[in-house]
Amino acid sequence: QSVLTQSPSASGTPGQRVTISCSGSSSNIGSNTVNWYQQLPGTAPKLLISGNNQRPSGVPDRFSGSKSGTSASLAISGLQSEDEADYYCAVWDDSLNGVVFGGGTMLTVL
Amino acid sequence: EVQLVESGGDLVQPGRSLRLSCTASGFSFGDYTMGWFRQAPGKGLEWVSFIRSNTYGGTTENAASVKGRFTISRDDSKSVAYLQMNSLETEDTAVYYCTRVVGVFMAADYWGQGTLVTVSS
């Protein structure tokens, strides 16, 4: 059972905008900044968003992150087939004194 | 180009030990926090351990699931991070990833390709 809650799956058609949510608590998302990772099939994870909404160099601006209270969201606009992957939210938890992850959301591009 | 290459993964029996290595290149290794994450077969990501740079005391943080059994360390002269894993359990079976960690966000901005540790009798 993951500390952060994500929907197990999401889907969209090419060109659509999809949103993936991540719910936590006051000791994690409510207190610290959220990072998002993308894991393409059979590959290592890749940092997609850091500090709630910062895109590392090379990440398309189709990807955006936001946070409100104890929840965070990853939005993908102009969905492309290559976006089909697992997406994970992660954040430092002050009570557990460590990084906690969501269970991951498998995104399918129909 | 930043590169992280893990090694040391193997098949081991429960209760035994294993040491993973992560050889880094393409950046000033001593300036960065390094981390280990893992992913059990068919499961999600799990953080394992961090070690801060010596500028910040080289202090470490460990997940509750491995505390007292796993030890992270670093050799800045060789640009290598290590994960010493003792008293291995079947639940430790996973692909272990070495990462570079940046900023106050504790974001893992570069990942190695991973090394598989299988704990089984």
Short mmCIF file of N, CA, C and O in Angstrom, two decimals, chain B:
data_model
loop_
_atom_site.label_atom_id
_atom_site.label_comp_id
_atom_site.label_asym_id
_atom_site.label_seq_id
_atom_site.Cartn_x
_atom_site.Cartn_y
_atom_site.Cartn_z
N GLU B 1 28.57 14.12 -20.73
CA GLU B 1 27.32 13.39 -20.56
C GLU B 1 27.34 12.64 -19.22
O GLU B 1 28.27 11.91 -18.93
N VAL B 2 26.29 12.83 -18.44
CA VAL B 2 26.19 12.14 -17.16
C VAL B 2 25.90 10.66 -17.40
O VAL B 2 25.01 10.31 -18.17
N GLN B 3 26.69 9.82 -16.75
CA GLN B 3 26.45 8.38 -16.84
C GLN B 3 26.57 7.76 -15.45
O GLN B 3 27.47 8.12 -14.68
N LEU B 4 25.67 6.84 -15.18
CA LEU B 4 25.69 6.08 -13.94
C LEU B 4 25.59 4.61 -14.32
O LEU B 4 24.65 4.22 -15.01
N VAL B 5 26.56 3.82 -13.88
CA VAL B 5 26.59 2.41 -14.24
C VAL B 5 26.64 1.57 -12.98
O VAL B 5 27.62 1.63 -12.23
N GLU B 6 25.56 0.81 -12.77
CA GLU B 6 25.50 -0.07 -11.60
C GLU B 6 26.13 -1.42 -11.91
O GLU B 6 26.11 -1.87 -13.07
N SER B 7 26.63 -2.05 -10.88
CA SER B 7 27.15 -3.41 -11.01
C SER B 7 27.01 -4.11 -9.66
O SER B 7 26.80 -3.46 -8.64
N GLY B 8 27.14 -5.43 -9.71
CA GLY B 8 27.12 -6.20 -8.47
C GLY B 8 25.86 -7.01 -8.23
O GLY B 8 25.81 -7.83 -7.31
N GLY B 9 24.84 -6.80 -9.05
CA GLY B 9 23.62 -7.57 -8.87
C GLY B 9 23.85 -9.06 -9.10
O GLY B 9 24.68 -9.44 -9.92
N ASP B 10 23.12 -9.88 -8.35
CA ASP B 10 23.37 -11.32 -8.44
C ASP B 10 22.21 -12.08 -7.80
O ASP B 10 21.29 -11.47 -7.22
N LEU B 11 22.26 -13.41 -7.92
CA LEU B 11 21.33 -14.29 -7.22
C LEU B 11 21.99 -14.70 -5.91
O LEU B 11 23.11 -15.26 -5.93
N VAL B 12 21.32 -14.42 -4.79
CA VAL B 12 21.89 -14.76 -3.49
C VAL B 12 20.83 -15.41 -2.63
O VAL B 12 19.63 -15.20 -2.83
N GLN B 13 21.29 -16.18 -1.64
CA GLN B 13 20.36 -16.84 -0.73
C GLN B 13 19.92 -15.88 0.37
O GLN B 13 20.65 -14.95 0.74
N PRO B 14 18.74 -16.11 0.92
CA PRO B 14 18.30 -15.27 2.05
C PRO B 14 19.31 -15.32 3.19
O PRO B 14 19.90 -16.36 3.48
N GLY B 15 19.52 -14.16 3.82
CA GLY B 15 20.45 -14.05 4.92
C GLY B 15 21.87 -13.68 4.50
O GLY B 15 22.67 -13.30 5.36
N ARG B 16 22.16 -13.79 3.20
CA ARG B 16 23.50 -13.47 2.74
C ARG B 16 23.64 -11.98 2.45
O ARG B 16 22.71 -11.20 2.62
N SER B 17 24.86 -11.59 2.04
CA SER B 17 25.17 -10.18 1.78
C SER B 17 25.55 -9.97 0.32
O SER B 17 25.95 -10.91 -0.38
N LEU B 18 25.45 -8.71 -0.10
CA LEU B 18 25.82 -8.33 -1.47
C LEU B 18 26.17 -6.86 -1.45
O LEU B 18 25.58 -6.08 -0.69
N ARG B 19 27.14 -6.46 -2.26
CA ARG B 19 27.48 -5.04 -2.38
C ARG B 19 27.28 -4.59 -3.82
O ARG B 19 27.86 -5.18 -4.74
N LEU B 20 26.50 -3.55 -3.99
CA LEU B 20 26.30 -2.93 -5.29
C LEU B 20 27.23 -1.73 -5.42
O LEU B 20 27.51 -1.04 -4.45
N SER B 21 27.68 -1.50 -6.65
CA SER B 21 28.51 -0.34 -6.95
C SER B 21 27.84 0.50 -8.03
O SER B 21 27.13 -0.03 -8.89
N CYS B 22 28.10 1.78 -7.98
CA CYS B 22 27.59 2.72 -8.99
C CYS B 22 28.74 3.62 -9.39
O CYS B 22 29.20 4.44 -8.59
N THR B 23 29.21 3.45 -10.61
CA THR B 23 30.32 4.25 -11.12
C THR B 23 29.77 5.41 -11.93
O THR B 23 29.02 5.20 -12.89
N ALA B 24 30.14 6.62 -11.52
CA ALA B 24 29.60 7.83 -12.13
C ALA B 24 30.63 8.51 -13.01
O ALA B 24 31.85 8.43 -12.76
N SER B 25 30.15 9.20 -14.02
CA SER B 25 31.03 10.00 -14.88
C SER B 25 30.23 11.13 -15.49
O SER B 25 29.00 11.11 -15.50
N GLY B 26 30.96 12.15 -15.95
CA GLY B 26 30.31 13.25 -16.66
C GLY B 26 29.86 14.40 -15.78
O GLY B 26 29.24 15.34 -16.28
N PHE B 27 30.16 14.33 -14.49
CA PHE B 27 29.82 15.44 -13.59
C PHE B 27 30.74 15.38 -12.38
O PHE B 27 31.46 14.39 -12.17
N SER B 28 30.73 16.43 -11.58
CA SER B 28 31.57 16.51 -10.40
C SER B 28 30.92 15.72 -9.27
O SER B 28 30.12 16.24 -8.48
N PHE B 29 31.29 14.45 -9.19
CA PHE B 29 30.62 13.49 -8.31
C PHE B 29 30.54 13.99 -6.87
O PHE B 29 29.50 13.89 -6.22
N GLY B 30 31.62 14.53 -6.36
CA GLY B 30 31.69 14.92 -4.96
C GLY B 30 30.75 16.04 -4.58
O GLY B 30 30.49 16.26 -3.39
N ASP B 31 30.19 16.72 -5.56
CA ASP B 31 29.30 17.85 -5.28
C ASP B 31 27.84 17.44 -5.12
O ASP B 31 27.00 18.27 -4.80
N TYR B 32 27.55 16.17 -5.34
CA TYR B 32 26.15 15.75 -5.40
C TYR B 32 25.77 14.71 -4.35
O TYR B 32 26.58 13.85 -3.99
N THR B 33 24.52 14.78 -3.93
CA THR B 33 23.89 13.68 -3.20
C THR B 33 23.65 12.55 -4.18
O THR B 33 23.29 12.76 -5.34
N MET B 34 23.89 11.33 -3.72
CA MET B 34 23.63 10.14 -4.54
C MET B 34 22.58 9.29 -3.84
O MET B 34 22.45 9.30 -2.61
N GLY B 35 21.82 8.55 -4.64
CA GLY B 35 20.75 7.74 -4.06
C GLY B 35 20.61 6.39 -4.72
O GLY B 35 21.13 6.15 -5.81
N TRP B 36 19.92 5.51 -4.02
CA TRP B 36 19.54 4.20 -4.55
C TRP B 36 18.03 4.06 -4.44
O TRP B 36 17.43 4.40 -3.40
N PHE B 37 17.44 3.57 -5.50
CA PHE B 37 16.01 3.25 -5.54
C PHE B 37 15.91 1.80 -6.02
O PHE B 37 16.86 1.25 -6.58
N ARG B 38 14.74 1.20 -5.83
CA ARG B 38 14.56 -0.16 -6.32
C ARG B 38 13.14 -0.37 -6.83
O ARG B 38 12.23 0.40 -6.50
N GLN B 39 12.99 -1.43 -7.62
CA GLN B 39 11.69 -1.77 -8.20
C GLN B 39 11.57 -3.27 -8.24
O GLN B 39 12.28 -3.93 -9.00
N ALA B 40 10.70 -3.82 -7.41
CA ALA B 40 10.44 -5.25 -7.41
C ALA B 40 9.75 -5.64 -8.72
O ALA B 40 9.09 -4.80 -9.34
N PRO B 41 9.88 -6.87 -9.14
CA PRO B 41 9.29 -7.31 -10.42
C PRO B 41 7.80 -6.99 -10.49
O PRO B 41 7.03 -7.39 -9.62
N GLY B 42 7.41 -6.24 -11.51
CA GLY B 42 6.01 -5.91 -11.72
C GLY B 42 5.43 -4.91 -10.73
O GLY B 42 4.22 -4.69 -10.72
N LYS B 43 6.28 -4.30 -9.92
CA LYS B 43 5.80 -3.38 -8.89
C LYS B 43 6.27 -1.96 -9.16
O LYS B 43 6.95 -1.69 -10.15
N GLY B 44 5.92 -1.05 -8.25
CA GLY B 44 6.28 0.34 -8.40
C GLY B 44 7.66 0.66 -7.84
O GLY B 44 8.40 -0.22 -7.40
N LEU B 45 7.99 1.95 -7.87
CA LEU B 45 9.28 2.41 -7.41
C LEU B 45 9.32 2.56 -5.89
O LEU B 45 8.31 2.93 -5.27
N GLU B 46 10.48 2.32 -5.32
CA GLU B 46 10.67 2.47 -3.88
C GLU B 46 12.03 3.11 -3.63
O GLU B 46 13.04 2.66 -4.16
N TRP B 47 12.06 4.15 -2.82
CA TRP B 47 13.32 4.75 -2.42
C TRP B 47 14.01 3.86 -1.39
O TRP B 47 13.35 3.29 -0.53
N VAL B 48 15.34 3.77 -1.49
CA VAL B 48 16.12 2.93 -0.58
C VAL B 48 17.02 3.76 0.33
O VAL B 48 16.97 3.64 1.56
N SER B 49 17.84 4.62 -0.27
CA SER B 49 18.86 5.28 0.54
C SER B 49 19.42 6.51 -0.18
O SER B 49 19.45 6.55 -1.42
N PHE B 50 19.86 7.51 0.59
CA PHE B 50 20.56 8.69 0.09
C PHE B 50 21.86 8.86 0.85
O PHE B 50 21.94 8.52 2.03
N ILE B 51 22.87 9.43 0.20
CA ILE B 51 24.07 9.90 0.90
C ILE B 51 24.39 11.30 0.37
O ILE B 51 24.53 11.50 -0.83
N ARG B 52 24.47 12.25 1.26
CA ARG B 52 24.74 13.62 0.87
C ARG B 52 26.22 13.80 0.55
O ARG B 52 27.05 12.98 0.92
N SER B 53 26.52 14.89 -0.09
CA SER B 53 27.92 15.19 -0.38
C SER B 53 28.65 15.52 0.91
O SER B 53 28.03 15.83 1.93
N ASN B 54 29.96 15.44 0.87
CA ASN B 54 30.75 15.73 2.07
C ASN B 54 30.61 17.19 2.49
O ASN B 54 30.83 17.52 3.66
N THR B 55 30.22 18.03 1.55
CA THR B 55 29.94 19.43 1.89
C THR B 55 28.82 19.51 2.93
O THR B 55 28.80 20.41 3.77
N TYR B 56 27.93 18.56 2.85
CA TYR B 56 26.81 18.50 3.78
C TYR B 56 26.99 17.35 4.78
O TYR B 56 26.02 16.77 5.28
N GLY B 57 28.23 17.02 5.02
CA GLY B 57 28.55 16.07 6.06
C GLY B 57 28.52 14.61 5.66
O GLY B 57 28.78 13.73 6.48
N GLY B 58 28.18 14.35 4.39
CA GLY B 58 28.10 12.95 3.95
C GLY B 58 27.07 12.15 4.71
O GLY B 58 27.19 10.92 4.82
N THR B 59 26.07 12.82 5.24
CA THR B 59 25.06 12.13 6.04
C THR B 59 24.17 11.25 5.16
O THR B 59 24.04 11.48 3.96
N THR B 60 23.57 10.26 5.79
CA THR B 60 22.77 9.29 5.05
C THR B 60 21.34 9.23 5.56
O THR B 60 21.05 9.60 6.71
N GLU B 61 20.46 8.79 4.69
CA GLU B 61 19.06 8.53 5.03
C GLU B 61 18.71 7.16 4.46
O GLU B 61 19.12 6.85 3.34
N ASN B 62 17.96 6.39 5.19
CA ASN B 62 17.59 5.06 4.74
C ASN B 62 16.11 4.80 4.95
O ASN B 62 15.54 5.23 5.95
N ALA B 63 15.52 4.08 4.01
CA ALA B 63 14.12 3.68 4.15
C ALA B 63 13.97 2.73 5.35
O ALA B 63 14.89 1.96 5.66
N ALA B 64 12.82 2.78 5.98
CA ALA B 64 12.58 1.93 7.15
C ALA B 64 12.74 0.45 6.82
O ALA B 64 13.19 -0.34 7.64
N SER B 65 12.39 0.09 5.59
CA SER B 65 12.42 -1.31 5.18
C SER B 65 13.83 -1.88 5.11
O SER B 65 14.01 -3.10 5.11
N VAL B 66 14.84 -1.02 5.05
CA VAL B 66 16.22 -1.51 4.94
C VAL B 66 17.12 -1.02 6.07
O VAL B 66 18.29 -1.41 6.15
N LYS B 67 16.56 -0.21 6.96
CA LYS B 67 17.36 0.36 8.05
C LYS B 67 17.95 -0.75 8.91
O LYS B 67 17.25 -1.71 9.27
N GLY B 68 19.24 -0.61 9.20
CA GLY B 68 19.94 -1.61 9.98
C GLY B 68 20.48 -2.77 9.18
O GLY B 68 21.26 -3.58 9.69
N ARG B 69 20.07 -2.87 7.92
CA ARG B 69 20.56 -3.96 7.06
C ARG B 69 21.39 -3.43 5.90
O ARG B 69 22.36 -4.07 5.49
N PHE B 70 20.99 -2.29 5.33
CA PHE B 70 21.68 -1.72 4.17
C PHE B 70 22.48 -0.50 4.61
O PHE B 70 22.04 0.29 5.44
N THR B 71 23.64 -0.31 3.99
CA THR B 71 24.48 0.85 4.26
C THR B 71 24.95 1.45 2.95
O THR B 71 25.53 0.75 2.11
N ILE B 72 24.69 2.74 2.78
CA ILE B 72 25.16 3.45 1.60
C ILE B 72 26.47 4.16 1.95
O ILE B 72 26.65 4.64 3.08
N SER B 73 27.38 4.20 0.99
CA SER B 73 28.64 4.91 1.20
C SER B 73 29.11 5.45 -0.14
O SER B 73 28.52 5.17 -1.18
N ARG B 74 30.20 6.24 -0.11
CA ARG B 74 30.72 6.82 -1.33
C ARG B 74 32.22 6.96 -1.25
O ARG B 74 32.79 7.12 -0.16
N ASP B 75 32.86 6.88 -2.40
CA ASP B 75 34.29 7.13 -2.53
C ASP B 75 34.44 8.20 -3.60
O ASP B 75 34.41 7.90 -4.81
N ASP B 76 34.56 9.45 -3.17
CA ASP B 76 34.62 10.55 -4.12
C ASP B 76 35.87 10.49 -4.99
O ASP B 76 35.87 10.99 -6.12
N SER B 77 36.93 9.90 -4.49
CA SER B 77 38.17 9.80 -5.28
C SER B 77 38.00 8.89 -6.49
O SER B 77 38.72 9.02 -7.48
N LYS B 78 37.04 7.97 -6.39
CA LYS B 78 36.78 7.03 -7.49
C LYS B 78 35.46 7.31 -8.20
O LYS B 78 35.11 6.61 -9.15
N SER B 79 34.69 8.30 -7.71
CA SER B 79 33.37 8.60 -8.26
C SER B 79 32.46 7.38 -8.22
O SER B 79 31.79 7.04 -9.20
N VAL B 80 32.45 6.73 -7.09
CA VAL B 80 31.66 5.51 -6.92
C VAL B 80 30.81 5.61 -5.65
O VAL B 80 31.28 6.05 -4.60
N ALA B 81 29.56 5.19 -5.79
CA ALA B 81 28.67 5.03 -4.64
C ALA B 81 28.42 3.53 -4.45
O ALA B 81 28.38 2.77 -5.42
N TYR B 82 28.26 3.14 -3.21
CA TYR B 82 28.07 1.74 -2.89
C TYR B 82 26.78 1.54 -2.09
O TYR B 82 26.32 2.44 -1.40
N LEU B 83 26.24 0.34 -2.20
CA LEU B 83 25.13 -0.06 -1.34
C LEU B 83 25.48 -1.45 -0.80
O LEU B 83 25.46 -2.42 -1.55
N GLN B 84 25.84 -1.49 0.48
CA GLN B 84 26.13 -2.75 1.13
C GLN B 84 24.82 -3.30 1.69
O GLN B 84 24.17 -2.64 2.50
N MET B 85 24.45 -4.49 1.24
CA MET B 85 23.18 -5.09 1.64
C MET B 85 23.45 -6.35 2.44
O MET B 85 24.02 -7.32 1.90
N ASN B 86 23.08 -6.33 3.70
CA ASN B 86 23.25 -7.48 4.59
C ASN B 86 21.91 -8.09 4.96
O ASN B 86 20.85 -7.45 4.78
N SER B 87 21.95 -9.30 5.46
CA SER B 87 20.72 -9.99 5.91
C SER B 87 19.61 -9.88 4.87
O SER B 87 18.48 -9.50 5.18
N LEU B 88 19.95 -10.22 3.64
CA LEU B 88 18.99 -10.06 2.55
C LEU B 88 17.77 -10.95 2.73
O LEU B 88 17.86 -12.08 3.23
N GLU B 89 16.63 -10.42 2.34
CA GLU B 89 15.35 -11.11 2.44
C GLU B 89 14.77 -11.27 1.04
O GLU B 89 15.13 -10.51 0.13
N THR B 90 13.86 -12.22 0.90
CA THR B 90 13.26 -12.44 -0.44
C THR B 90 12.57 -11.17 -0.92
O THR B 90 12.52 -10.90 -2.13
N GLU B 91 12.06 -10.35 0.02
CA GLU B 91 11.38 -9.11 -0.35
C GLU B 91 12.33 -8.05 -0.91
O GLU B 91 11.88 -7.03 -1.42
N ASP B 92 13.62 -8.29 -0.81
CA ASP B 92 14.61 -7.36 -1.36
C ASP B 92 14.87 -7.61 -2.85
O ASP B 92 15.61 -6.87 -3.49
N THR B 93 14.26 -8.65 -3.40
CA THR B 93 14.40 -8.94 -4.82
C THR B 93 13.86 -7.78 -5.64
O THR B 93 12.69 -7.39 -5.50
N ALA B 94 14.71 -7.19 -6.48
CA ALA B 94 14.32 -6.01 -7.24
C ALA B 94 15.44 -5.61 -8.19
O ALA B 94 16.58 -6.07 -8.06
N VAL B 95 15.10 -4.73 -9.11
CA VAL B 95 16.11 -4.00 -9.87
C VAL B 95 16.49 -2.78 -9.03
O VAL B 95 15.61 -2.03 -8.60
N TYR B 96 17.78 -2.60 -8.81
CA TYR B 96 18.28 -1.49 -8.01
C TYR B 96 18.88 -0.44 -8.93
O TYR B 96 19.73 -0.74 -9.77
N TYR B 97 18.40 0.78 -8.77
CA TYR B 97 18.84 1.90 -9.59
C TYR B 97 19.67 2.87 -8.76
O TYR B 97 19.27 3.25 -7.65
N CYS B 98 20.78 3.29 -9.33
CA CYS B 98 21.59 4.36 -8.75
C CYS B 98 21.16 5.68 -9.38
O CYS B 98 20.87 5.74 -10.58
N THR B 99 21.10 6.73 -8.57
CA THR B 99 20.66 8.02 -9.10
C THR B 99 21.53 9.16 -8.57
O THR B 99 22.11 9.07 -7.49
N ARG B 100 21.58 10.22 -9.35
CA ARG B 100 22.09 11.49 -8.85
C ARG B 100 20.89 12.25 -8.32
O ARG B 100 19.81 12.22 -8.90
N VAL B 101 21.07 12.96 -7.21
CA VAL B 101 19.97 13.66 -6.56
C VAL B 101 20.29 15.14 -6.52
O VAL B 101 21.42 15.53 -6.16
N VAL B 102 19.32 15.97 -6.86
CA VAL B 102 19.57 17.40 -6.92
C VAL B 102 18.63 18.19 -6.03
O VAL B 102 17.47 17.85 -5.87
N GLY B 103 19.19 19.25 -5.49
CA GLY B 103 18.44 20.30 -4.87
C GLY B 103 17.63 19.93 -3.64
O GLY B 103 17.61 18.79 -3.18
N VAL B 104 16.97 20.92 -3.15
CA VAL B 104 16.14 20.74 -1.96
C VAL B 104 14.91 19.89 -2.30
O VAL B 104 14.24 19.40 -1.41
N PHE B 105 14.64 19.74 -3.60
CA PHE B 105 13.51 18.92 -3.99
C PHE B 105 13.82 17.43 -3.85
O PHE B 105 12.91 16.62 -3.97
N MET B 106 15.09 17.09 -3.65
CA MET B 106 15.52 15.69 -3.57
C MET B 106 15.02 14.91 -4.78
O MET B 106 14.45 13.83 -4.67
N ALA B 107 15.22 15.52 -5.93
CA ALA B 107 14.79 14.88 -7.17
C ALA B 107 15.94 14.07 -7.78
O ALA B 107 17.07 14.54 -7.82
N ALA B 108 15.64 12.87 -8.23
CA ALA B 108 16.64 12.02 -8.88
C ALA B 108 16.66 12.37 -10.35
O ALA B 108 15.78 11.93 -11.10
N ASP B 109 17.67 13.17 -10.75
CA ASP B 109 17.64 13.69 -12.11
C ASP B 109 18.34 12.81 -13.13
O ASP B 109 18.13 12.99 -14.33
N TYR B 110 19.19 11.92 -12.70
CA TYR B 110 19.80 10.94 -13.60
C TYR B 110 19.75 9.57 -12.95
O TYR B 110 19.97 9.44 -11.74
N TRP B 111 19.45 8.56 -13.78
CA TRP B 111 19.31 7.18 -13.31
C TRP B 111 20.24 6.28 -14.11
O TRP B 111 20.43 6.48 -15.31
N GLY B 112 20.77 5.27 -13.43
CA GLY B 112 21.48 4.23 -14.14
C GLY B 112 20.50 3.28 -14.80
O GLY B 112 19.28 3.44 -14.68
N GLN B 113 21.03 2.26 -15.44
CA GLN B 113 20.18 1.29 -16.14
C GLN B 113 19.63 0.23 -15.19
O GLN B 113 18.71 -0.51 -15.56
N GLY B 114 20.19 0.15 -14.00
CA GLY B 114 19.70 -0.79 -13.00
C GLY B 114 20.48 -2.08 -12.98
O GLY B 114 21.06 -2.50 -13.99
N THR B 115 20.49 -2.72 -11.83
CA THR B 115 21.11 -4.03 -11.67
C THR B 115 20.17 -4.91 -10.85
O THR B 115 19.58 -4.45 -9.86
N LEU B 116 20.00 -6.16 -11.30
CA LEU B 116 19.00 -7.05 -10.70
C LEU B 116 19.59 -7.82 -9.53
O LEU B 116 20.64 -8.47 -9.66
N VAL B 117 18.90 -7.74 -8.40
CA VAL B 117 19.24 -8.53 -7.23
C VAL B 117 18.10 -9.51 -6.99
O VAL B 117 16.94 -9.10 -6.84
N THR B 118 18.43 -10.78 -6.98
CA THR B 118 17.43 -11.82 -6.73
C THR B 118 17.81 -12.56 -5.46
O THR B 118 18.92 -13.08 -5.35
N VAL B 119 16.90 -12.55 -4.49
CA VAL B 119 17.15 -13.24 -3.22
C VAL B 119 16.24 -14.46 -3.17
O VAL B 119 15.02 -14.33 -3.09
N SER B 120 16.84 -15.62 -3.25
CA SER B 120 16.06 -16.85 -3.32
C SER B 120 16.92 -18.02 -2.87
O SER B 120 18.13 -18.04 -3.10
N SER B 121 16.26 -18.99 -2.25
CA SER B 121 16.98 -20.21 -1.85
C SER B 121 16.94 -21.26 -2.96
O SER B 121 17.55 -22.31 -2.83
#
